[in-house]
Each structure stands twice: as C-alpha cells, then as structure tokens.
XYZ file of C-alpha atoms in Angstrom:
528
model
C 129.798 -23.390 73.521
C 127.534 -20.959 71.593
C 128.099 -20.847 67.828
C 128.451 -17.392 66.247
C 125.126 -16.455 64.690
C 125.371 -15.636 60.996
C 124.084 -12.248 59.851
C 121.010 -12.225 57.651
C 121.739 -10.908 54.158
C 119.153 -8.470 52.847
C 119.286 -6.753 49.464
C 117.855 -3.322 48.631
C 118.593 -1.810 45.194
C 120.737 1.314 44.929
C 120.020 2.340 41.338
C 118.113 5.492 40.434
C 114.796 3.791 39.666
C 114.583 2.132 43.061
C 115.921 5.201 44.864
C 113.317 7.412 43.202
C 110.666 5.082 44.603
C 112.027 5.157 48.157
C 114.796 2.515 48.297
C 117.122 4.652 50.422
C 114.390 5.211 52.997
C 113.550 1.500 52.995
C 117.211 0.591 53.513
C 117.448 3.032 56.409
C 114.255 1.616 57.949
C 115.594 -1.948 57.694
C 118.843 -0.965 59.392
C 116.991 0.847 62.173
C 114.417 -1.900 62.770
C 117.056 -4.642 62.791
C 119.046 -2.712 65.392
C 115.930 -2.112 67.476
C 114.990 -5.785 67.687
C 118.578 -7.039 67.895
C 118.951 -8.850 64.560
C 122.329 -8.843 62.835
C 121.768 -7.850 59.214
C 124.204 -7.518 56.309
C 122.543 -4.983 54.026
C 123.733 -5.137 50.404
C 122.742 -2.444 47.963
C 122.308 -4.427 44.776
C 120.804 -3.122 41.535
C 117.329 -3.385 40.119
C 116.344 -6.583 38.348
C 114.275 -4.505 35.945
C 110.808 -5.188 37.394
C 110.046 -1.571 38.092
C 106.474 -2.003 39.313
C 107.891 -4.030 42.231
C 110.435 -1.426 43.304
C 111.687 -1.017 45.928
C 112.165 -4.793 45.773
C 113.617 -6.157 49.001
C 115.237 -9.594 48.900
C 116.448 -11.811 51.698
C 118.893 -14.692 51.260
C 117.546 -18.025 52.513
C 118.649 -21.641 52.107
C 115.991 -22.023 49.390
C 117.147 -18.937 47.474
C 116.331 -15.254 47.545
C 112.817 -14.421 48.723
C 111.420 -11.131 47.457
C 109.026 -8.534 48.852
C 107.698 -5.598 46.938
C 106.967 -2.866 46.446
C 108.166 -2.093 49.965
C 107.768 1.267 51.687
C 109.431 2.281 54.978
C 106.186 1.777 56.905
C 106.113 -1.882 55.788
C 109.466 -2.747 57.340
C 108.349 -3.407 60.920
C 105.619 -5.805 59.804
C 108.043 -7.553 57.477
C 110.354 -8.317 60.379
C 107.384 -9.278 62.569
C 106.229 -11.879 60.043
C 109.639 -13.456 59.588
C 111.486 -11.473 56.915
C 114.796 -12.971 57.999
C 113.758 -16.467 56.921
C 111.477 -15.521 54.033
C 108.233 -15.552 55.997
C 104.823 -14.924 54.494
C 103.653 -11.318 54.173
C 101.135 -9.561 51.933
C 104.090 -8.175 49.945
C 105.743 -11.581 49.596
C 106.758 -12.552 46.056
C 108.349 -15.857 47.095
C 111.426 -16.970 45.142
C 112.523 -14.051 42.974
C 114.045 -16.288 40.311
C 110.627 -17.955 39.874
C 108.773 -14.728 39.049
C 107.588 -15.418 35.511
C 108.633 -11.979 34.209
C 112.214 -12.839 35.183
C 112.180 -16.605 34.754
C 111.115 -16.459 31.107
C 113.905 -14.187 29.973
C 117.249 -15.107 28.409
C 119.632 -12.888 30.304
C 123.146 -12.739 28.887
C 124.140 -9.080 29.114
C 122.037 -8.587 32.250
C 122.965 -11.906 33.861
C 124.152 -10.182 37.060
C 121.483 -7.465 37.238
C 120.011 -7.410 40.709
C 122.224 -10.248 41.901
C 125.537 -8.589 42.716
C 126.757 -5.512 44.517
C 127.451 -3.344 41.436
C 130.724 -1.877 42.706
C 132.122 -4.923 44.492
C 134.867 -6.385 42.301
C 135.059 -9.638 44.276
C 131.313 -10.118 43.829
C 131.671 -9.455 40.103
C 134.447 -12.024 39.772
C 132.464 -14.555 41.817
C 129.746 -14.325 39.167
C 131.962 -14.993 36.117
C 133.306 -11.460 35.873
C 136.587 -10.932 34.004
C 136.562 -14.440 32.554
C 136.101 -12.938 29.099
C 139.041 -10.554 29.454
C 141.205 -13.300 30.957
C 140.556 -15.376 27.842
C 141.142 -12.394 25.567
C 144.515 -11.629 27.133
C 145.671 -15.103 26.105
C 144.486 -14.659 22.509
C 145.901 -12.908 19.461
C 144.048 -9.657 18.703
C 142.831 -11.020 15.382
C 141.324 -14.032 17.153
C 139.397 -11.743 19.529
C 137.984 -9.805 16.598
C 137.122 -13.049 14.841
C 135.221 -14.254 17.913
C 133.176 -11.049 18.044
C 132.525 -11.236 14.308
C 131.507 -14.906 14.438
C 129.097 -14.243 17.299
C 127.001 -12.061 14.986
C 126.997 -9.185 17.482
C 125.646 -6.022 15.865
C 125.622 -2.544 17.290
C 122.785 -2.200 19.781
C 122.624 1.584 19.493
C 120.268 1.460 16.534
C 122.366 1.175 13.374
C 122.962 -2.568 13.922
C 126.325 -2.445 12.176
C 128.373 -5.629 12.794
C 130.674 -4.917 15.734
C 133.443 -7.237 14.535
C 133.743 -5.467 11.171
C 134.032 -2.087 12.879
C 136.720 -3.460 15.200
C 138.606 -4.998 12.273
C 138.593 -1.660 10.447
C 140.093 0.126 13.443
C 142.612 -2.649 13.972
C 143.872 -2.282 10.427
C 143.860 1.535 10.401
C 147.132 3.449 10.576
C 147.696 5.408 13.761
C 149.973 5.409 16.803
C 147.037 6.222 19.092
C 143.658 4.526 18.880
C 140.621 4.975 21.098
C 137.628 3.057 22.416
C 134.641 5.330 22.967
C 131.463 4.170 24.635
C 128.326 6.019 23.620
C 126.418 6.274 26.882
C 124.365 9.290 25.776
C 121.125 7.361 26.040
C 118.749 10.085 24.919
C 115.841 8.163 23.412
C 112.681 8.539 25.436
C 111.545 5.257 26.962
C 115.028 3.727 27.030
C 117.046 2.890 30.100
C 119.098 -0.248 29.383
C 122.376 1.692 29.202
C 121.619 3.367 32.498
C 120.877 0.022 34.113
C 124.255 -1.345 33.014
C 126.151 1.729 34.204
C 124.384 1.741 37.558
C 123.877 -1.987 38.056
C 126.837 -3.786 36.475
C 129.530 -1.234 35.584
C 132.332 -3.799 35.565
C 130.823 -5.591 32.560
C 131.106 -2.384 30.516
C 134.645 -1.766 31.739
C 135.576 -5.343 30.859
C 133.995 -5.076 27.402
C 135.845 -1.855 26.622
C 139.137 -3.330 27.804
C 138.635 -6.335 25.534
C 137.949 -3.968 22.646
C 141.126 -2.042 23.441
C 143.227 -5.213 23.515
C 141.654 -6.365 20.241
C 142.302 -3.220 18.178
C 145.424 -1.895 19.892
C 143.782 1.033 21.669
C 145.287 2.107 24.982
C 142.717 4.675 26.055
C 138.964 4.716 26.345
C 136.217 7.143 27.259
C 132.695 6.535 28.473
C 130.561 9.456 27.291
C 127.664 9.535 29.717
C 124.659 11.836 29.705
C 124.529 14.285 32.589
C 121.110 13.004 33.703
C 122.806 9.816 34.938
C 124.623 10.857 38.150
C 124.082 7.435 39.747
C 125.674 5.806 36.717
C 128.626 8.199 36.860
C 129.159 7.402 40.525
C 128.978 3.636 40.043
C 131.259 3.697 36.989
C 133.899 5.773 38.750
C 133.810 3.500 41.812
C 134.185 0.450 39.595
C 136.971 2.019 37.507
C 138.868 2.856 40.694
C 138.509 -0.747 41.902
C 139.587 -2.105 38.503
C 142.733 0.024 38.559
C 143.523 -1.095 42.110
C 143.274 -4.745 41.070
C 145.278 -4.228 37.834
C 142.309 -4.894 35.530
C 142.971 -1.410 34.098
C 146.184 0.517 33.572
C 149.617 -0.749 32.586
C 150.548 -4.402 32.135
C 147.041 -5.719 32.852
C 147.355 -8.927 34.885
C 150.946 -9.294 33.664
C 149.907 -9.458 30.021
C 151.894 -6.488 28.807
C 148.606 -4.877 27.641
C 147.704 -1.331 28.635
C 144.302 0.308 28.800
C 143.235 3.492 30.580
C 139.611 4.481 30.997
C 137.676 7.481 32.236
C 134.130 8.830 32.320
C 133.221 12.082 30.582
C 129.835 13.692 31.180
C 127.840 15.175 28.295
C 125.600 18.183 28.700
C 122.429 16.413 27.638
C 121.986 17.324 23.967
C 120.084 14.619 22.066
C 122.258 15.096 18.983
C 125.319 13.949 20.960
C 123.910 10.427 20.784
C 124.953 10.577 17.116
C 128.491 9.256 17.016
C 130.251 12.103 15.230
C 128.504 14.756 17.325
C 129.556 12.818 20.403
C 133.176 12.883 19.235
C 132.955 16.650 18.695
C 131.590 17.078 22.208
C 134.239 14.769 23.661
C 136.882 16.977 22.047
C 135.405 19.973 23.853
C 133.527 21.405 20.882
C 129.845 22.050 20.227
C 128.004 18.815 19.423
C 127.637 19.042 15.639
C 127.373 16.257 13.080
C 130.495 15.608 11.015
C 130.451 14.817 7.321
C 131.222 11.168 6.535
C 133.537 9.903 5.144
C 135.979 9.675 6.796
C 134.403 7.205 9.191
C 135.318 7.411 12.881
C 136.976 4.011 12.504
C 139.553 5.737 10.269
C 139.531 9.278 11.619
C 137.617 9.540 14.862
C 138.463 11.054 18.233
C 141.211 13.687 17.858
C 141.620 12.466 14.289
C 142.661 8.965 15.388
C 141.122 5.547 14.564
C 138.288 5.021 17.003
C 135.907 2.233 17.935
C 132.657 3.828 19.010
C 129.993 1.443 20.288
C 127.108 1.906 22.630
C 126.881 0.542 26.187
C 124.916 -2.621 25.411
C 127.183 -3.564 22.499
C 130.309 -3.346 24.629
C 128.632 -4.969 27.649
C 127.710 -7.935 25.442
C 131.344 -8.664 24.583
C 132.552 -10.292 27.841
C 130.110 -13.202 27.643
C 131.142 -13.836 24.023
C 134.789 -14.137 25.057
C 133.795 -16.181 28.111
C 131.260 -18.654 26.679
C 132.352 -18.481 23.034
C 130.837 -17.059 19.861
C 128.790 -20.220 19.194
C 127.061 -19.923 22.557
C 126.064 -16.331 21.817
C 124.955 -16.856 18.222
C 122.731 -19.766 19.269
C 120.317 -17.116 20.497
C 118.314 -15.156 17.940
C 116.963 -15.535 14.415
C 118.278 -14.855 10.904
C 121.019 -12.229 10.959
C 119.838 -10.906 14.327
C 121.896 -12.986 16.729
C 122.083 -12.913 20.497
C 119.687 -11.116 22.772
C 118.169 -7.662 22.961
C 117.405 -5.898 26.240
C 113.910 -4.591 25.544
C 112.701 -1.665 27.595
C 108.940 -1.504 28.227
C 107.746 2.028 28.963
C 104.785 4.328 28.565
C 101.251 3.096 29.219
C 102.190 -0.426 30.334
C 101.213 -2.314 33.478
C 104.554 -4.029 34.089
C 107.204 -1.644 32.833
C 110.827 -2.643 32.994
C 113.580 -4.532 31.249
C 113.082 -7.794 29.368
C 116.153 -9.417 27.810
C 115.048 -11.890 25.163
C 116.606 -13.536 22.139
C 115.723 -11.875 18.836
C 112.557 -13.352 17.384
C 110.182 -12.618 20.254
C 106.970 -10.885 19.166
C 105.710 -7.521 20.309
C 102.474 -9.170 21.435
C 104.404 -11.485 23.732
C 106.357 -8.569 25.159
C 103.305 -6.339 25.592
C 100.918 -8.854 27.112
C 102.862 -11.849 28.500
C 105.550 -9.691 30.068
C 103.991 -6.229 30.144
C 100.515 -7.278 31.244
C 98.789 -4.897 28.793
C 98.141 -1.180 29.171
C 98.316 0.314 32.648
C 95.046 2.112 31.923
C 93.318 -1.204 31.210
C 92.301 0.082 27.770
C 93.271 -1.577 24.476
C 96.804 -0.913 23.232
C 96.428 1.031 19.995
C 100.056 1.367 18.977
C 103.636 1.175 20.187
C 106.653 3.156 19.138
C 109.731 0.968 18.859
C 113.209 2.444 18.796
C 112.722 5.778 20.522
C 111.239 9.044 19.257
C 112.496 8.394 15.706
C 110.912 4.951 15.510
C 107.783 4.106 13.577
C 104.395 3.673 15.250
C 103.426 0.035 14.914
C 99.738 -0.939 14.830
C 98.156 -4.013 16.421
C 98.119 -5.782 13.027
C 101.946 -5.990 13.207
C 102.266 -7.030 16.847
C 103.031 -10.641 15.864
C 106.042 -9.638 13.779
C 109.228 -11.240 15.172
C 111.665 -8.758 16.668
C 114.366 -8.926 14.013
C 116.337 -6.137 12.316
C 115.562 -7.316 8.763
C 111.879 -8.151 9.371
C 111.310 -4.701 10.850
C 113.198 -2.922 8.066
C 110.985 -4.544 5.427
C 107.997 -2.688 6.903
C 109.914 0.589 7.415
C 110.057 -0.074 11.141
C 113.199 -0.092 13.254
C 114.388 -2.019 16.293
C 116.700 0.772 17.397
C 117.892 0.603 20.965
C 115.054 -1.729 21.988
C 112.879 0.900 23.618
C 109.131 0.264 23.372
C 106.738 3.038 24.311
C 103.119 1.943 24.674
C 99.976 3.979 23.862
C 96.378 3.018 24.505
C 93.371 3.875 22.325
C 93.107 7.450 23.601
C 96.258 8.585 21.823
C 95.974 11.220 19.081
C 98.283 10.079 16.286
C 98.182 13.388 14.434
C 99.502 15.029 17.596
C 102.158 12.324 17.871
C 103.204 12.959 14.265
C 103.467 16.672 14.948
C 105.466 15.926 18.094
C 108.000 14.004 15.989
C 108.614 17.044 13.803
C 108.682 19.314 16.852
C 111.196 17.029 18.563
C 113.423 17.113 15.480
C 113.213 20.907 15.256
C 114.103 21.280 18.932
C 116.994 18.823 18.929
C 118.476 19.557 15.477
C 122.103 20.684 15.532
C 121.198 22.953 12.608
C 123.952 21.865 10.262
C 121.831 20.534 7.397
C 118.800 22.183 5.804
C 116.461 19.172 5.487
C 116.565 18.608 9.242
C 116.698 22.240 10.416
C 114.097 23.699 8.059
C 112.190 20.559 7.102
C 111.110 19.763 10.645
C 109.677 23.254 11.167
C 107.861 23.184 7.845
C 106.630 19.698 8.773
C 104.838 21.012 11.859
C 103.180 23.726 9.797
C 101.974 21.279 7.136
C 100.552 18.892 9.760
C 98.725 21.810 11.371
C 97.118 22.738 8.038
C 96.294 19.094 7.282
C 94.535 18.594 10.589
C 92.718 21.914 10.179
C 91.264 20.651 6.892
C 93.040 23.295 4.774
C 93.281 21.566 1.361
C 93.981 18.195 2.997
C 94.833 16.281 -0.192
C 97.421 18.891 -1.122
C 98.836 19.044 2.412
C 99.201 15.282 2.685
C 101.066 15.145 -0.627
C 103.284 17.991 0.521
C 103.969 16.264 3.844
C 104.954 13.023 2.131
C 107.210 14.914 -0.289
C 108.838 16.759 2.617
C 109.432 13.454 4.426
C 111.115 12.056 1.316
C 113.449 15.054 1.223
C 114.358 14.674 4.893
C 114.907 10.929 4.504
C 117.221 11.343 1.530
C 118.927 14.627 2.293
C 119.655 14.794 6.025
C 123.213 14.404 7.277
C 122.420 12.087 10.179
C 119.716 9.878 11.627
C 117.884 12.685 13.437
C 116.615 14.367 10.287
C 116.784 11.153 8.309
C 114.528 9.204 10.638
C 112.149 11.820 12.038
C 109.817 11.089 9.071
C 109.388 7.451 10.178
C 106.925 8.160 12.995
C 105.170 10.783 10.838
C 104.658 8.472 7.879
C 103.686 5.500 10.016
C 101.057 7.591 11.805
C 99.780 8.826 8.471
C 99.693 5.339 6.938
C 98.211 3.385 9.842
C 95.979 5.985 11.479
C 94.764 8.325 8.679
C 91.482 8.991 10.495
C 93.343 10.990 13.167
C 94.401 13.546 10.545
C 90.807 14.253 9.507
C 89.534 15.873 12.656
C 88.165 19.002 10.992
C 85.603 16.978 9.046
C 84.705 14.540 11.819
C 83.589 14.909 15.371
C 85.836 12.474 17.156
C 86.280 11.398 20.710
C 88.931 13.713 22.162
C 92.338 12.082 22.159
C 95.489 13.033 23.959
C 99.068 13.662 22.967
C 101.653 11.750 24.935
C 105.299 12.817 25.074
C 106.931 9.672 23.729
C-alpha cells in the first residue's frame, strides 16, 4: 500500500517590504513550478523576519529546521526546485538554517518572537506559538494585579516618551468615568522606523491581545487602533485578525466565559505627522483636525471623547502579552538600569544590512551598526547616525559605544525615541541636515503654538545666513537662542525637539556650517 505523500511546506513573506521586492511574484512562480513538475506544496505567506537585504526570503520546512534562500526572484525558482529546494538542497542563494543566521541568532526577540515564523492571520498558528497565554492569565487575575505585573516589569512607553506603562494604566484605572478607552498609536510617522508596521502586518494578534489585556486591566470596553494611511497591508492584516478573534470569542462580549467585554476596530489616519502626538491623534480620532491639545488634563483623565483613555504605541502594547505570559521578572531580566526589556531597533539609511534588530537595552550603537548592520552600504566610513527619528540628535562616532539606555542618552541630550536609527556616511552635509530639521518642523507643524510655527521658519533663515557667512558669530548665537525658545516654549514634542538635531549638528560638526570661508568637498543632504 502506498503511503500518502506529505506536502512540502514553503514560506514566502506577505508583508509590504517583501512584496515591494517581488514576494508575490516569487510565490506565484513557486506555485506554478511546483504544479508543472508535480510536487505537492503547501505555500504559507508568513511575515518578514526583518532581514530586509535578504527579501524575498523563501524558507522550506525540513526535518533539520527551516532552510532559507534569498534574495529570491521569480527567475530563480526553477533552479531552486532543480537543486532540491524541497529538502533544503544547496543553491547559490542558500542561507542554510535560518535560525542560525547570526543577524537573527544574536538577537533577544520577545515582542517579535513570532515574526517570520507564523502565518500572521492564522489564529490557530498564533495560539500554537504561545499566543493568548498572556490574556488567559490576565482573565484569571484581578485588574490591579495585571497593572502591578506591567508596572513591575519596568515596561516604558516605546513611542519615545518612555513613560512607565503601568503608571499610566493605574491612572486610567482609578479615573472616574463610565466609559474608558484603549487607543493604540499606530501613526508611525518617523522616517526610518517600521517596527509598528512589522507588528501590524506580521503579528497582528499580539497587538490585539495586548490591547485586550489593557482593557481588562483598566476597565475599558472599547479600543481603537489608529493606523497611518500608508499602511494598507497592516490595515488588511489587522482587520483579518480582528475578525478571527471575534469569531473565536477572544474579542467581544464575555471573552472566553470571563464576563469581560472588549471591542476593537481599526481607524485610518490621513498621514499627518502631528497625529503621532497623542492629543492630536485623539482629535483626529474624534473626527476633528489633528491639533495639539493643551495639557493638563492628561488623556488618562480626559482623553478620547472626554473619557479616561490609555494611549500607548504599538510596540508598548505588543510587549504586554509576554509579560503576562512569562511574568514580570522574566521581562525585567532583560535590559540595564531603568531601561528594562528589549527594544526593536530599526536600521535604515546608508546601511548594508538594514532591518529589525530586537535587543535588550544596553547594546551599543557600534555593535548595532557594524556587527548587525555590516557598516555603511556605500562602503565609506559612517560619520553620524540619527537615533529616534527626524527629531533625534545626530550622534557622532565618539559616542557610538554609549549603551542604548534612556537615561544614558538623555544625559548627552540624545534620545532613544522609537528605536529608529538612520545612518549617514562621510559625504553627508550636516548644515543641510540641520536646515532640513527646521524645514521638516515648519512643514509638519499644526500651527497652534508660535515657537514651533514661526520658530522653525526663522530657524531655516538663520541657518541659511550662517552658512552663507553673513555675520556667523551673531547668527550662531541667534540660532542657539531660537532653539532654546523652541525647546522651552513649544506645546508638544514637534517644536520642542526639532532643535535637538540642529544643536547636535552644530555642536559635533561645526565645520559644516563654515562653508563660505572654506572650500570643502561637496557633501549631500539626505532626507532622514
């Protein structure tokens, strides 16, 4: 009697990074070639593992583990099958065991533990990889105990402010109000950042689970994921996952017989950078123009529709399930000082191996840039990196050994922010980058406060005069004074932090502001 032959399982990512590099065409070519040569294939559209230079990364399940090939193009597919793709055969694109690739092997993945492993919208797959264990535990706990676990873990907001998540939750829990909300800030607008997008596209259930835990903890029965409109793949994956969660009673009324209720939906923003600021986001979510609100009152007291609201970013909420699953001690064992847990670092810009690296706090920039990133893509020396998005300071090589830690960075007027790192080689013009920071602020300002609205425009003008050599000593003093005004007088972080890249460029690279008196090698401005 002939035994039924088992289908070969092949994985091709479905997220936007891989698709933009040809993953859909590769998947179609695999299906067609397998049919042509009579091989039964189960094709699973997983998510990216965050090694973007290898995308589209094709993996095949073997007895030894998943064997990877990349970057694969449709024209490679026939030769892959011919050389034994189905059993992990050798091929010029072979990467051998994916889990042994040093870029991946040397990470500490907690939040991104399932990235690239599961089918993002398959609930059974999610549960088979420890999904919903955290919520199951939370449903058996008192709300105060859930909040205590989050507080004890040391989890701080990963959106940039680094405010302790447990304290924010406790404030909302104790606030008066019949209706409370959980709002997820998915308006990931910082250039060079993509961790939120990867969660939404690659592991949407972990965000849904984290928000549900937050709702159970503070007594909120409704949540919204505010997602930027440039993330259609994330919207699609989230809505598929939400639908599956409702069908399996992980959302809605009486969740798993617990008597707890939580409803969740996705709302798409229009793409304004200012809506990444929490009060502007709430205005937009209420159907108004995205404008910064005066604080106090804090959103935890008077947030969405005037009700107590937890507003956290994607990574913060996606980090909660593992805390409730493995315990706060497990989570806080990662990290240094008051920066506990892990940070998903996003390597972008002029870098050889761009992608996502999840490491415990304490890792150095040099390790990230050279051990993981492989140095500049151009092969030239790395002159500086901007950490924390377009409002982050430019960090010179002399500070590359600084441990990634909120407090250590703050001492040097740097910021960790959302973990985005944009890399520049030695051709960058730092005066142009400083001007770009002011220009960015002027373009994206909501216009509500004068220091941001007017200061950014005046900042561009002063930098222009400084670089032109028009009374440079006077212009530099004026620029520093203007930065002080913006830092102290702006309503929100946009105007209040735009001076950071300007001042850091001025302090670390003063020679770039003296072009009128020196003949320098032409440098280039890079949109950070």
